[in-house]
Amino acid sequence: MKRISFGFLFPLLALILLISVLNRNVFMVPALGILLSPFKGVVQNEKSTQTTMEMDFGRKVTSTILFDERSVPHIFANNSSDLFFNQGYVTASNRLWQMDFLSYAAAGRLSEVFGENLLDYDRNQRRVGLLTAAKNSLAFIETNPETKIALDNYTKGVNTYINQLALTHLPFEYKLLDYRPEPWTNLKSVLIMKYMGAQLAGYEEDLPSSYLLAALGKEEYDKLFSNYFINETHKKFSIDLVKDTLPPNSYFDFSFLESSSQIANNSHNPRLGSNSWVIGPSKSKSGSAILCNDPHLTLSIPAIWFELQLHSPEMNVYGYSIPGTPGIIIGYNNSIAWGLTNGSVDVCDFFKLELKDKFNQYLLDGAWKDTKQTIETIKIKNGKPFYDTIYYTIHGPIVSDFRFGAKEKEGLAMSWALHEPSNEFLALIQLNKANTYERFKAAIQHFKCPSQNFAYADVKGNIASHLQGRIRKNSKSGMGKFILKGTDSKYVLKELLPQELPSLYNPERGFIGSANNNPFPKNDSLSINGYYSELRYNKINQLLSKPNKFSVDDMKQMQCDNTDRLAELAVPVLIPFISKNNKYEKELREWNCAYTKETKMALVFERWWAFIKDNTWDELAKYPKVQKQPDDLVLLDLIVNDPSNLYFDDLSTDVKETASDIIQLSFEQLTQSWLSYPLTWGDYNQVSIMHLTDIPALSCRKKSLSGHANAINALSHNWGPALRFIVEMSDKPQGYGIYAGGQSGNPASQKYDAYLEDWTKGRYYPLHFFLNQAEGETQTTYKWIIK
């Protein structure tokens, strides 16, 4: 994507005559006079601030921000207050509209900007409780002096930038949408952290899982929808199902489901996750530990990541922050490095209530309890405020009631770990300062939601991985996986799993991988329901288990590996069922299972497997309320180890089919319909990186790229490895990284999407981690002096 120039709007001699007419908002159309003004409008956004400047903000001590050739800020401050003030200021100078917009989205306030079309979104956001959760967490966070100093000064830095902004230099989107930035608050920072947590911990399938359990029965349901591990010891492919050894539940009758409507798919993406791995000295060519991390998130521009270095007497840390929040989330310092992958644990549950008097009371333990009611005021641009009543129970809020929400979830109370007060900022700030494994472990104890796997490496060659989060212990079979009984308090999930969650430290094999896989030991009755993915983890293990040692360049290639692990496991099983005379048989046999954008075989397998799935699970189509199929590896296990299973019988025929019949039928369907498919994988896998407003001109749309959800390079249509990060923990750690986007949030800046082309090509930038300001002065291009 090329830098956007607003020069096409001019010359505007005629337009100037229209300024006074257009300088107001009419029927939700932006105030075009301001937008197009050559003196205050979008043309002014093309002006660069990439020059050395001295700014006097009345700070007691002078700080310096050095900028390297990629405009990465390296902040040198003499105390924590100035450090976070400068982080707030420099982040706002690059990403103010983005961070402000995210705080509005989290709080359910988009109607204030876009009007009544976003009212339903705002009502839902208020009802799921992000704003309430953020307020409760903020009160908890501000009891800690360390995080209060960080938030207060970050907020002061952002507001210092806002207060000096003239209309001329407002970020483009404010001019386009005709509104102004309001003062930043500590609450806005907490809202953004909660919003990101919701993206990673908001997926649940309680209602469709309950329906399928009622329809299939527990034995059949467990065969198809249990969590599992790939069996690494058998010569032929197989999986081991995780057995639920908890005491059975007696109340699962689900009679209430009979009257429910079509069950909608969850809007959250369960594949949002990440890869990380660490290798120790025994697997490293350099003899130093290497940490690799690539978080998979929705791809957007401005990018979700902002790169910087923070240096003070208490810390010297380099890495990636989320605009609007203090500290660094993924990165390294002089002693340790860390990365994150989503724990994929189910921390969102629903309780079926018995209600009366229009939701004013609910039944609990044989007695009627009053619901707590709050009235949310939702302001609407160019309209009157909307007042929404939300009902709360001991379990949590009722998201859908008789006035609003999904019909099938009406009267269900939501219990979500994200609602509970927590202080992830304390975890991150202490992590930024940590210089030993013990301090690393102490820091992450403060990270509660979303559950995360923390990867660790240090300059001494130690490697580790820890699952961390607030995870409830199940006391009965199916708790947390299905709709819970809201009329009995014994089903309230009270007991937490122990603080010592699954972890590894310096394993004998010399490496640790994590890719949203099940982190609990096999058949562990404590394991909670989760939406785990075993394929990428299995591929990482396969590659790192090789006897050779690895370099940083090897790690770069591995992060960009396009091999679909499902195809690797399935193609050798499926090919024997194809006639050797078929034109695709030889190509499939020789295919390396890489989903490169140039290959055609990726599409052949992709569609073949889709036909196999649909033809196998046609029995589940009898239950039209739920559109859910078992996991791909459950199907592959049946093909290999139970080919006569009843699910392979085609209901539309009189004969009893087996797996071989389904595989052959599916291939015939593929070849008969092939002409309707794109020619290459790149023709199908077109990735769009959209601006937060979805305006095409500000976005990078439909770029043909390699990768697949089941590959380490998990690129799909609008999500994938938003960041790729590698650090070699030598005496002076050396990092390499790139993210999808650029440092600036200004569409007219050359830094807006400066990294995109290199990111699509799998390139990396060396990260300039300076030990002190004097070193940085010799290697940077301009600086800001803050007084």
mmCIF file with all atom_site columns, N, CA, C and O in Angstrom, residues 277-284 287-292 335-337 437 440-441 454-466 503-513 544 727 729:
data_model
loop_
_atom_site.group_PDB
_atom_site.id
_atom_site.type_symbol
_atom_site.label_atom_id
_atom_site.label_alt_id
_atom_site.label_comp_id
_atom_site.label_asym_id
_atom_site.label_entity_id
_atom_site.label_seq_id
_atom_site.pdbx_PDB_ins_code
_atom_site.Cartn_x
_atom_site.Cartn_y
_atom_site.Cartn_z
_atom_site.occupancy
_atom_site.B_iso_or_equiv
_atom_site.pdbx_formal_charge
_atom_site.auth_seq_id
_atom_site.auth_comp_id
_atom_site.auth_asym_id
_atom_site.auth_atom_id
_atom_site.pdbx_PDB_model_num
ATOM 1   N N  . TRP A 1 277 ? 8.057  -20.423 20.980 1.00 0.00 ? 277 TRP A N  1
ATOM 2   C CA . TRP A 1 277 ? 8.945  -21.511 21.388 1.00 0.00 ? 277 TRP A CA 1
ATOM 3   C C  . TRP A 1 277 ? 10.269 -20.914 21.848 1.00 0.00 ? 277 TRP A C  1
ATOM 4   O O  . TRP A 1 277 ? 10.631 -19.794 21.478 1.00 0.00 ? 277 TRP A O  1
ATOM 5   N N  . VAL A 1 278 ? 10.930 -21.649 22.687 1.00 0.00 ? 278 VAL A N  1
ATOM 6   C CA . VAL A 1 278 ? 12.265 -21.268 23.161 1.00 0.00 ? 278 VAL A CA 1
ATOM 7   C C  . VAL A 1 278 ? 13.182 -22.473 23.018 1.00 0.00 ? 278 VAL A C  1
ATOM 8   O O  . VAL A 1 278 ? 12.767 -23.614 23.242 1.00 0.00 ? 278 VAL A O  1
ATOM 9   N N  . ILE A 1 279 ? 14.402 -22.215 22.600 1.00 0.00 ? 279 ILE A N  1
ATOM 10  C CA . ILE A 1 279 ? 15.390 -23.281 22.547 1.00 0.00 ? 279 ILE A CA 1
ATOM 11  C C  . ILE A 1 279 ? 16.540 -22.914 23.474 1.00 0.00 ? 279 ILE A C  1
ATOM 12  O O  . ILE A 1 279 ? 16.933 -21.761 23.596 1.00 0.00 ? 279 ILE A O  1
ATOM 13  N N  . GLY A 1 280 ? 17.062 -23.921 24.152 1.00 0.00 ? 280 GLY A N  1
ATOM 14  C CA . GLY A 1 280 ? 18.180 -23.726 25.064 1.00 0.00 ? 280 GLY A CA 1
ATOM 15  C C  . GLY A 1 280 ? 19.514 -23.857 24.356 1.00 0.00 ? 280 GLY A C  1
ATOM 16  O O  . GLY A 1 280 ? 19.585 -24.130 23.145 1.00 0.00 ? 280 GLY A O  1
ATOM 17  N N  . PRO A 1 281 ? 20.615 -23.700 25.094 1.00 0.00 ? 281 PRO A N  1
ATOM 18  C CA . PRO A 1 281 ? 21.958 -23.762 24.490 1.00 0.00 ? 281 PRO A CA 1
ATOM 19  C C  . PRO A 1 281 ? 22.238 -25.061 23.740 1.00 0.00 ? 281 PRO A C  1
ATOM 20  O O  . PRO A 1 281 ? 22.956 -25.046 22.732 1.00 0.00 ? 281 PRO A O  1
ATOM 21  N N  . SER A 1 282 ? 21.656 -26.183 24.192 1.00 0.00 ? 282 SER A N  1
ATOM 22  C CA . SER A 1 282 ? 21.940 -27.466 23.534 1.00 0.00 ? 282 SER A CA 1
ATOM 23  C C  . SER A 1 282 ? 21.341 -27.550 22.141 1.00 0.00 ? 282 SER A C  1
ATOM 24  O O  . SER A 1 282 ? 21.770 -28.382 21.331 1.00 0.00 ? 282 SER A O  1
ATOM 25  N N  . LYS A 1 283 ? 20.368 -26.701 21.811 1.00 0.00 ? 283 LYS A N  1
ATOM 26  C CA . LYS A 1 283 ? 19.741 -26.712 20.495 1.00 0.00 ? 283 LYS A CA 1
ATOM 27  C C  . LYS A 1 283 ? 20.119 -25.491 19.656 1.00 0.00 ? 283 LYS A C  1
ATOM 28  O O  . LYS A 1 283 ? 19.657 -25.345 18.531 1.00 0.00 ? 283 LYS A O  1
ATOM 29  N N  . SER A 1 284 ? 20.954 -24.615 20.202 1.00 0.00 ? 284 SER A N  1
ATOM 30  C CA . SER A 1 284 ? 21.279 -23.348 19.543 1.00 0.00 ? 284 SER A CA 1
ATOM 31  C C  . SER A 1 284 ? 22.693 -23.383 18.987 1.00 0.00 ? 284 SER A C  1
ATOM 32  O O  . SER A 1 284 ? 23.640 -23.769 19.684 1.00 0.00 ? 284 SER A O  1
ATOM 33  N N  . GLY A 1 287 ? 24.953 -21.201 21.034 1.00 0.00 ? 287 GLY A N  1
ATOM 34  C CA . GLY A 1 287 ? 25.098 -21.538 22.445 1.00 0.00 ? 287 GLY A CA 1
ATOM 35  C C  . GLY A 1 287 ? 24.266 -20.658 23.360 1.00 0.00 ? 287 GLY A C  1
ATOM 36  O O  . GLY A 1 287 ? 24.292 -20.829 24.583 1.00 0.00 ? 287 GLY A O  1
ATOM 37  N N  . SER A 1 288 ? 23.514 -19.719 22.790 1.00 0.00 ? 288 SER A N  1
ATOM 38  C CA . SER A 1 288 ? 22.635 -18.855 23.577 1.00 0.00 ? 288 SER A CA 1
ATOM 39  C C  . SER A 1 288 ? 21.188 -19.295 23.383 1.00 0.00 ? 288 SER A C  1
ATOM 40  O O  . SER A 1 288 ? 20.811 -19.804 22.321 1.00 0.00 ? 288 SER A O  1
ATOM 41  N N  . ALA A 1 289 ? 20.383 -19.093 24.405 1.00 0.00 ? 289 ALA A N  1
ATOM 42  C CA . ALA A 1 289 ? 18.960 -19.385 24.285 1.00 0.00 ? 289 ALA A CA 1
ATOM 43  C C  . ALA A 1 289 ? 18.322 -18.430 23.271 1.00 0.00 ? 289 ALA A C  1
ATOM 44  O O  . ALA A 1 289 ? 18.728 -17.272 23.140 1.00 0.00 ? 289 ALA A O  1
ATOM 45  N N  . ILE A 1 290 ? 17.315 -18.910 22.549 1.00 0.00 ? 290 ILE A N  1
ATOM 46  C CA . ILE A 1 290 ? 16.595 -18.103 21.563 1.00 0.00 ? 290 ILE A CA 1
ATOM 47  C C  . ILE A 1 290 ? 15.108 -18.227 21.859 1.00 0.00 ? 290 ILE A C  1
ATOM 48  O O  . ILE A 1 290 ? 14.583 -19.331 22.028 1.00 0.00 ? 290 ILE A O  1
ATOM 49  N N  . LEU A 1 291 ? 14.437 -17.086 21.918 1.00 0.00 ? 291 LEU A N  1
ATOM 50  C CA . LEU A 1 291 ? 12.980 -17.049 22.114 1.00 0.00 ? 291 LEU A CA 1
ATOM 51  C C  . LEU A 1 291 ? 12.310 -16.528 20.850 1.00 0.00 ? 291 LEU A C  1
ATOM 52  O O  . LEU A 1 291 ? 12.772 -15.553 20.249 1.00 0.00 ? 291 LEU A O  1
ATOM 53  N N  . CYS A 1 292 ? 11.230 -17.185 20.461 1.00 0.00 ? 292 CYS A N  1
ATOM 54  C CA . CYS A 1 292 ? 10.468 -16.799 19.262 1.00 0.00 ? 292 CYS A CA 1
ATOM 55  C C  . CYS A 1 292 ? 8.989  -16.669 19.635 1.00 0.00 ? 292 CYS A C  1
ATOM 56  O O  . CYS A 1 292 ? 8.460  -17.499 20.373 1.00 0.00 ? 292 CYS A O  1
ATOM 57  N N  . SER A 1 335 ? 18.536 -8.957  30.666 1.00 0.00 ? 335 SER A N  1
ATOM 58  C CA . SER A 1 335 ? 18.704 -10.270 31.295 1.00 0.00 ? 335 SER A CA 1
ATOM 59  C C  . SER A 1 335 ? 17.736 -11.333 30.804 1.00 0.00 ? 335 SER A C  1
ATOM 60  O O  . SER A 1 335 ? 18.104 -12.501 30.686 1.00 0.00 ? 335 SER A O  1
ATOM 61  N N  . ILE A 1 336 ? 16.481 -10.960 30.529 1.00 0.00 ? 336 ILE A N  1
ATOM 62  C CA . ILE A 1 336 ? 15.467 -11.963 30.185 1.00 0.00 ? 336 ILE A CA 1
ATOM 63  C C  . ILE A 1 336 ? 14.670 -11.516 28.966 1.00 0.00 ? 336 ILE A C  1
ATOM 64  O O  . ILE A 1 336 ? 14.647 -10.337 28.607 1.00 0.00 ? 336 ILE A O  1
ATOM 65  N N  . ALA A 1 337 ? 14.009 -12.489 28.348 1.00 0.00 ? 337 ALA A N  1
ATOM 66  C CA . ALA A 1 337 ? 13.057 -12.226 27.261 1.00 0.00 ? 337 ALA A CA 1
ATOM 67  C C  . ALA A 1 337 ? 11.798 -13.032 27.528 1.00 0.00 ? 337 ALA A C  1
ATOM 68  O O  . ALA A 1 337 ? 11.847 -14.088 28.182 1.00 0.00 ? 337 ALA A O  1
ATOM 69  N N  . TYR A 1 437 ? 14.861 -15.505 36.779 1.00 0.00 ? 437 TYR A N  1
ATOM 70  C CA . TYR A 1 437 ? 13.721 -16.395 36.604 1.00 0.00 ? 437 TYR A CA 1
ATOM 71  C C  . TYR A 1 437 ? 12.737 -16.253 37.765 1.00 0.00 ? 437 TYR A C  1
ATOM 72  O O  . TYR A 1 437 ? 11.518 -16.261 37.570 1.00 0.00 ? 437 TYR A O  1
ATOM 73  N N  . PHE A 1 440 ? 10.744 -13.141 37.308 1.00 0.00 ? 440 PHE A N  1
ATOM 74  C CA . PHE A 1 440 ? 9.792  -13.399 36.217 1.00 0.00 ? 440 PHE A CA 1
ATOM 75  C C  . PHE A 1 440 ? 8.568  -14.126 36.747 1.00 0.00 ? 440 PHE A C  1
ATOM 76  O O  . PHE A 1 440 ? 7.426  -13.732 36.476 1.00 0.00 ? 440 PHE A O  1
ATOM 77  N N  . LYS A 1 441 ? 8.783  -15.186 37.521 1.00 0.00 ? 441 LYS A N  1
ATOM 78  C CA . LYS A 1 441 ? 7.658  -15.956 38.058 1.00 0.00 ? 441 LYS A CA 1
ATOM 79  C C  . LYS A 1 441 ? 6.800  -15.107 38.996 1.00 0.00 ? 441 LYS A C  1
ATOM 80  O O  . LYS A 1 441 ? 5.572  -15.206 38.982 1.00 0.00 ? 441 LYS A O  1
ATOM 81  N N  . PHE A 1 454 ? 3.239  -17.942 29.168 1.00 0.00 ? 454 PHE A N  1
ATOM 82  C CA . PHE A 1 454 ? 4.400  -17.069 29.133 1.00 0.00 ? 454 PHE A CA 1
ATOM 83  C C  . PHE A 1 454 ? 5.640  -17.901 28.789 1.00 0.00 ? 454 PHE A C  1
ATOM 84  O O  . PHE A 1 454 ? 5.997  -18.818 29.524 1.00 0.00 ? 454 PHE A O  1
ATOM 85  N N  . ALA A 1 455 ? 6.283  -17.583 27.668 1.00 0.00 ? 455 ALA A N  1
ATOM 86  C CA . ALA A 1 455 ? 7.559  -18.202 27.308 1.00 0.00 ? 455 ALA A CA 1
ATOM 87  C C  . ALA A 1 455 ? 8.690  -17.357 27.888 1.00 0.00 ? 455 ALA A C  1
ATOM 88  O O  . ALA A 1 455 ? 8.581  -16.128 27.982 1.00 0.00 ? 455 ALA A O  1
ATOM 89  N N  . TYR A 1 456 ? 9.786  -18.012 28.252 1.00 0.00 ? 456 TYR A N  1
ATOM 90  C CA . TYR A 1 456 ? 10.881 -17.329 28.961 1.00 0.00 ? 456 TYR A CA 1
ATOM 91  C C  . TYR A 1 456 ? 12.226 -17.836 28.452 1.00 0.00 ? 456 TYR A C  1
ATOM 92  O O  . TYR A 1 456 ? 12.414 -19.023 28.187 1.00 0.00 ? 456 TYR A O  1
ATOM 93  N N  . ALA A 1 457 ? 13.179 -16.894 28.334 1.00 0.00 ? 457 ALA A N  1
ATOM 94  C CA . ALA A 1 457 ? 14.582 -17.248 28.065 1.00 0.00 ? 457 ALA A CA 1
ATOM 95  C C  . ALA A 1 457 ? 15.449 -16.186 28.727 1.00 0.00 ? 457 ALA A C  1
ATOM 96  O O  . ALA A 1 457 ? 15.041 -15.028 28.859 1.00 0.00 ? 457 ALA A O  1
ATOM 97  N N  . ASP A 1 458 ? 16.651 -16.571 29.138 1.00 0.00 ? 458 ASP A N  1
ATOM 98  C CA . ASP A 1 458 ? 17.533 -15.574 29.753 1.00 0.00 ? 458 ASP A CA 1
ATOM 99  C C  . ASP A 1 458 ? 18.967 -15.720 29.266 1.00 0.00 ? 458 ASP A C  1
ATOM 100 O O  . ASP A 1 458 ? 19.305 -16.664 28.527 1.00 0.00 ? 458 ASP A O  1
ATOM 101 N N  . VAL A 1 459 ? 19.803 -14.754 29.645 1.00 0.00 ? 459 VAL A N  1
ATOM 102 C CA . VAL A 1 459 ? 21.191 -14.712 29.163 1.00 0.00 ? 459 VAL A CA 1
ATOM 103 C C  . VAL A 1 459 ? 22.025 -15.845 29.726 1.00 0.00 ? 459 VAL A C  1
ATOM 104 O O  . VAL A 1 459 ? 23.129 -16.123 29.224 1.00 0.00 ? 459 VAL A O  1
ATOM 105 N N  . LYS A 1 460 ? 21.550 -16.528 30.762 1.00 0.00 ? 460 LYS A N  1
ATOM 106 C CA . LYS A 1 460 ? 22.267 -17.675 31.330 1.00 0.00 ? 460 LYS A CA 1
ATOM 107 C C  . LYS A 1 460 ? 21.936 -18.970 30.604 1.00 0.00 ? 460 LYS A C  1
ATOM 108 O O  . LYS A 1 460 ? 22.488 -20.020 30.945 1.00 0.00 ? 460 LYS A O  1
ATOM 109 N N  . GLY A 1 461 ? 21.024 -18.909 29.635 1.00 0.00 ? 461 GLY A N  1
ATOM 110 C CA . GLY A 1 461 ? 20.670 -20.098 28.871 1.00 0.00 ? 461 GLY A CA 1
ATOM 111 C C  . GLY A 1 461 ? 19.469 -20.849 29.400 1.00 0.00 ? 461 GLY A C  1
ATOM 112 O O  . GLY A 1 461 ? 19.114 -21.907 28.870 1.00 0.00 ? 461 GLY A O  1
ATOM 113 N N  . ASN A 1 462 ? 18.802 -20.325 30.420 1.00 0.00 ? 462 ASN A N  1
ATOM 114 C CA . ASN A 1 462 ? 17.610 -20.985 30.956 1.00 0.00 ? 462 ASN A CA 1
ATOM 115 C C  . ASN A 1 462 ? 16.398 -20.714 30.060 1.00 0.00 ? 462 ASN A C  1
ATOM 116 O O  . ASN A 1 462 ? 16.255 -19.614 29.512 1.00 0.00 ? 462 ASN A O  1
ATOM 117 N N  . ILE A 1 463 ? 15.530 -21.708 29.955 1.00 0.00 ? 463 ILE A N  1
ATOM 118 C CA . ILE A 1 463 ? 14.290 -21.546 29.203 1.00 0.00 ? 463 ILE A CA 1
ATOM 119 C C  . ILE A 1 463 ? 13.136 -22.084 30.056 1.00 0.00 ? 463 ILE A C  1
ATOM 120 O O  . ILE A 1 463 ? 13.322 -22.970 30.886 1.00 0.00 ? 463 ILE A O  1
ATOM 121 N N  . ALA A 1 464 ? 11.947 -21.535 29.843 1.00 0.00 ? 464 ALA A N  1
ATOM 122 C CA . ALA A 1 464 ? 10.792 -21.965 30.641 1.00 0.00 ? 464 ALA A CA 1
ATOM 123 C C  . ALA A 1 464 ? 9.509  -21.581 29.934 1.00 0.00 ? 464 ALA A C  1
ATOM 124 O O  . ALA A 1 464 ? 9.489  -20.779 28.991 1.00 0.00 ? 464 ALA A O  1
ATOM 125 N N  . SER A 1 465 ? 8.403  -22.147 30.431 1.00 0.00 ? 465 SER A N  1
ATOM 126 C CA . SER A 1 465 ? 7.066  -21.781 29.977 1.00 0.00 ? 465 SER A CA 1
ATOM 127 C C  . SER A 1 465 ? 6.110  -21.958 31.145 1.00 0.00 ? 465 SER A C  1
ATOM 128 O O  . SER A 1 465 ? 6.194  -22.952 31.880 1.00 0.00 ? 465 SER A O  1
ATOM 129 N N  . HIS A 1 466 ? 5.200  -20.981 31.331 1.00 0.00 ? 466 HIS A N  1
ATOM 130 C CA . HIS A 1 466 ? 4.231  -21.028 32.421 1.00 0.00 ? 466 HIS A CA 1
ATOM 131 C C  . HIS A 1 466 ? 2.853  -20.644 31.914 1.00 0.00 ? 466 HIS A C  1
ATOM 132 O O  . HIS A 1 466 ? 2.689  -19.607 31.273 1.00 0.00 ? 466 HIS A O  1
ATOM 133 N N  . SER A 1 503 ? 3.753  -25.899 33.966 1.00 0.00 ? 503 SER A N  1
ATOM 134 C CA . SER A 1 503 ? 4.972  -25.153 33.633 1.00 0.00 ? 503 SER A CA 1
ATOM 135 C C  . SER A 1 503 ? 6.080  -26.124 33.277 1.00 0.00 ? 503 SER A C  1
ATOM 136 O O  . SER A 1 503 ? 6.033  -27.310 33.625 1.00 0.00 ? 503 SER A O  1
ATOM 137 N N  . LEU A 1 504 ? 7.081  -25.617 32.568 1.00 0.00 ? 504 LEU A N  1
ATOM 138 C CA . LEU A 1 504 ? 8.295  -26.379 32.238 1.00 0.00 ? 504 LEU A CA 1
ATOM 139 C C  . LEU A 1 504 ? 9.505  -25.481 32.462 1.00 0.00 ? 504 LEU A C  1
ATOM 140 O O  . LEU A 1 504 ? 9.447  -24.279 32.184 1.00 0.00 ? 504 LEU A O  1
ATOM 141 N N  . TYR A 1 505 ? 10.590 -26.071 32.941 1.00 0.00 ? 505 TYR A N  1
ATOM 142 C CA . TYR A 1 505 ? 11.824 -25.321 33.156 1.00 0.00 ? 505 TYR A CA 1
ATOM 143 C C  . TYR A 1 505 ? 13.007 -26.195 32.735 1.00 0.00 ? 505 TYR A C  1
ATOM 144 O O  . TYR A 1 505 ? 13.198 -27.289 33.262 1.00 0.00 ? 505 TYR A O  1
ATOM 145 N N  . ASN A 1 506 ? 13.758 -25.709 31.760 1.00 0.00 ? 506 ASN A N  1
ATOM 146 C CA . ASN A 1 506 ? 14.947 -26.409 31.256 1.00 0.00 ? 506 ASN A CA 1
ATOM 147 C C  . ASN A 1 506 ? 14.718 -27.902 31.027 1.00 0.00 ? 506 ASN A C  1
ATOM 148 O O  . ASN A 1 506 ? 15.402 -28.760 31.604 1.00 0.00 ? 506 ASN A O  1
ATOM 149 N N  . PRO A 1 507 ? 13.743 -28.266 30.167 1.00 0.00 ? 507 PRO A N  1
ATOM 150 C CA . PRO A 1 507 ? 13.507 -29.691 29.911 1.00 0.00 ? 507 PRO A CA 1
ATOM 151 C C  . PRO A 1 507 ? 14.702 -30.332 29.217 1.00 0.00 ? 507 PRO A C  1
ATOM 152 O O  . PRO A 1 507 ? 15.476 -29.666 28.517 1.00 0.00 ? 507 PRO A O  1
ATOM 153 N N  . GLU A 1 508 ? 14.830 -31.612 29.394 1.00 0.00 ? 508 GLU A N  1
ATOM 154 C CA . GLU A 1 508 ? 15.989 -32.343 28.863 1.00 0.00 ? 508 GLU A CA 1
ATOM 155 C C  . GLU A 1 508 ? 16.083 -32.249 27.346 1.00 0.00 ? 508 GLU A C  1
ATOM 156 O O  . GLU A 1 508 ? 17.184 -32.205 26.779 1.00 0.00 ? 508 GLU A O  1
ATOM 157 N N  . ARG A 1 509 ? 14.962 -32.160 26.658 1.00 0.00 ? 509 ARG A N  1
ATOM 158 C CA . ARG A 1 509 ? 14.984 -32.133 25.195 1.00 0.00 ? 509 ARG A CA 1
ATOM 159 C C  . ARG A 1 509 ? 15.511 -30.808 24.643 1.00 0.00 ? 509 ARG A C  1
ATOM 160 O O  . ARG A 1 509 ? 15.776 -30.683 23.461 1.00 0.00 ? 509 ARG A O  1
ATOM 161 N N  . GLY A 1 510 ? 15.617 -29.780 25.491 1.00 0.00 ? 510 GLY A N  1
ATOM 162 C CA . GLY A 1 510 ? 16.271 -28.537 25.094 1.00 0.00 ? 510 GLY A CA 1
ATOM 163 C C  . GLY A 1 510 ? 15.385 -27.516 24.415 1.00 0.00 ? 510 GLY A C  1
ATOM 164 O O  . GLY A 1 510 ? 15.874 -26.488 23.942 1.00 0.00 ? 510 GLY A O  1
ATOM 165 N N  . PHE A 1 511 ? 14.080 -27.726 24.376 1.00 0.00 ? 511 PHE A N  1
ATOM 166 C CA . PHE A 1 511 ? 13.179 -26.743 23.778 1.00 0.00 ? 511 PHE A CA 1
ATOM 167 C C  . PHE A 1 511 ? 11.799 -26.866 24.408 1.00 0.00 ? 511 PHE A C  1
ATOM 168 O O  . PHE A 1 511 ? 11.446 -27.898 24.992 1.00 0.00 ? 511 PHE A O  1
ATOM 169 N N  . ILE A 1 512 ? 11.018 -25.789 24.279 1.00 0.00 ? 512 ILE A N  1
ATOM 170 C CA . ILE A 1 512 ? 9.626  -25.762 24.751 1.00 0.00 ? 512 ILE A CA 1
ATOM 171 C C  . ILE A 1 512 ? 8.801  -25.039 23.687 1.00 0.00 ? 512 ILE A C  1
ATOM 172 O O  . ILE A 1 512 ? 9.187  -23.972 23.216 1.00 0.00 ? 512 ILE A O  1
ATOM 173 N N  . GLY A 1 513 ? 7.669  -25.614 23.327 1.00 0.00 ? 513 GLY A N  1
ATOM 174 C CA . GLY A 1 513 ? 6.778  -24.989 22.362 1.00 0.00 ? 513 GLY A CA 1
ATOM 175 C C  . GLY A 1 513 ? 5.408  -24.719 22.963 1.00 0.00 ? 513 GLY A C  1
ATOM 176 O O  . GLY A 1 513 ? 4.991  -25.387 23.917 1.00 0.00 ? 513 GLY A O  1
ATOM 177 N N  . LEU A 1 544 ? 11.480 -28.953 15.896 1.00 0.00 ? 544 LEU A N  1
ATOM 178 C CA . LEU A 1 544 ? 12.512 -28.752 16.916 1.00 0.00 ? 544 LEU A CA 1
ATOM 179 C C  . LEU A 1 544 ? 13.064 -30.056 17.462 1.00 0.00 ? 544 LEU A C  1
ATOM 180 O O  . LEU A 1 544 ? 14.130 -30.058 18.091 1.00 0.00 ? 544 LEU A O  1
ATOM 181 N N  . VAL A 1 727 ? 14.430 -13.191 19.642 1.00 0.00 ? 727 VAL A N  1
ATOM 182 C CA . VAL A 1 727 ? 15.539 -12.581 20.368 1.00 0.00 ? 727 VAL A CA 1
ATOM 183 C C  . VAL A 1 727 ? 16.520 -13.673 20.793 1.00 0.00 ? 727 VAL A C  1
ATOM 184 O O  . VAL A 1 727 ? 16.126 -14.718 21.291 1.00 0.00 ? 727 VAL A O  1
ATOM 185 N N  . MET A 1 729 ? 19.461 -14.546 23.247 1.00 0.00 ? 729 MET A N  1
ATOM 186 C CA . MET A 1 729 ? 19.856 -14.043 24.557 1.00 0.00 ? 729 MET A CA 1
ATOM 187 C C  . MET A 1 729 ? 21.348 -14.242 24.807 1.00 0.00 ? 729 MET A C  1
ATOM 188 O O  . MET A 1 729 ? 21.784 -14.945 25.718 1.00 0.00 ? 729 MET A O  1
#
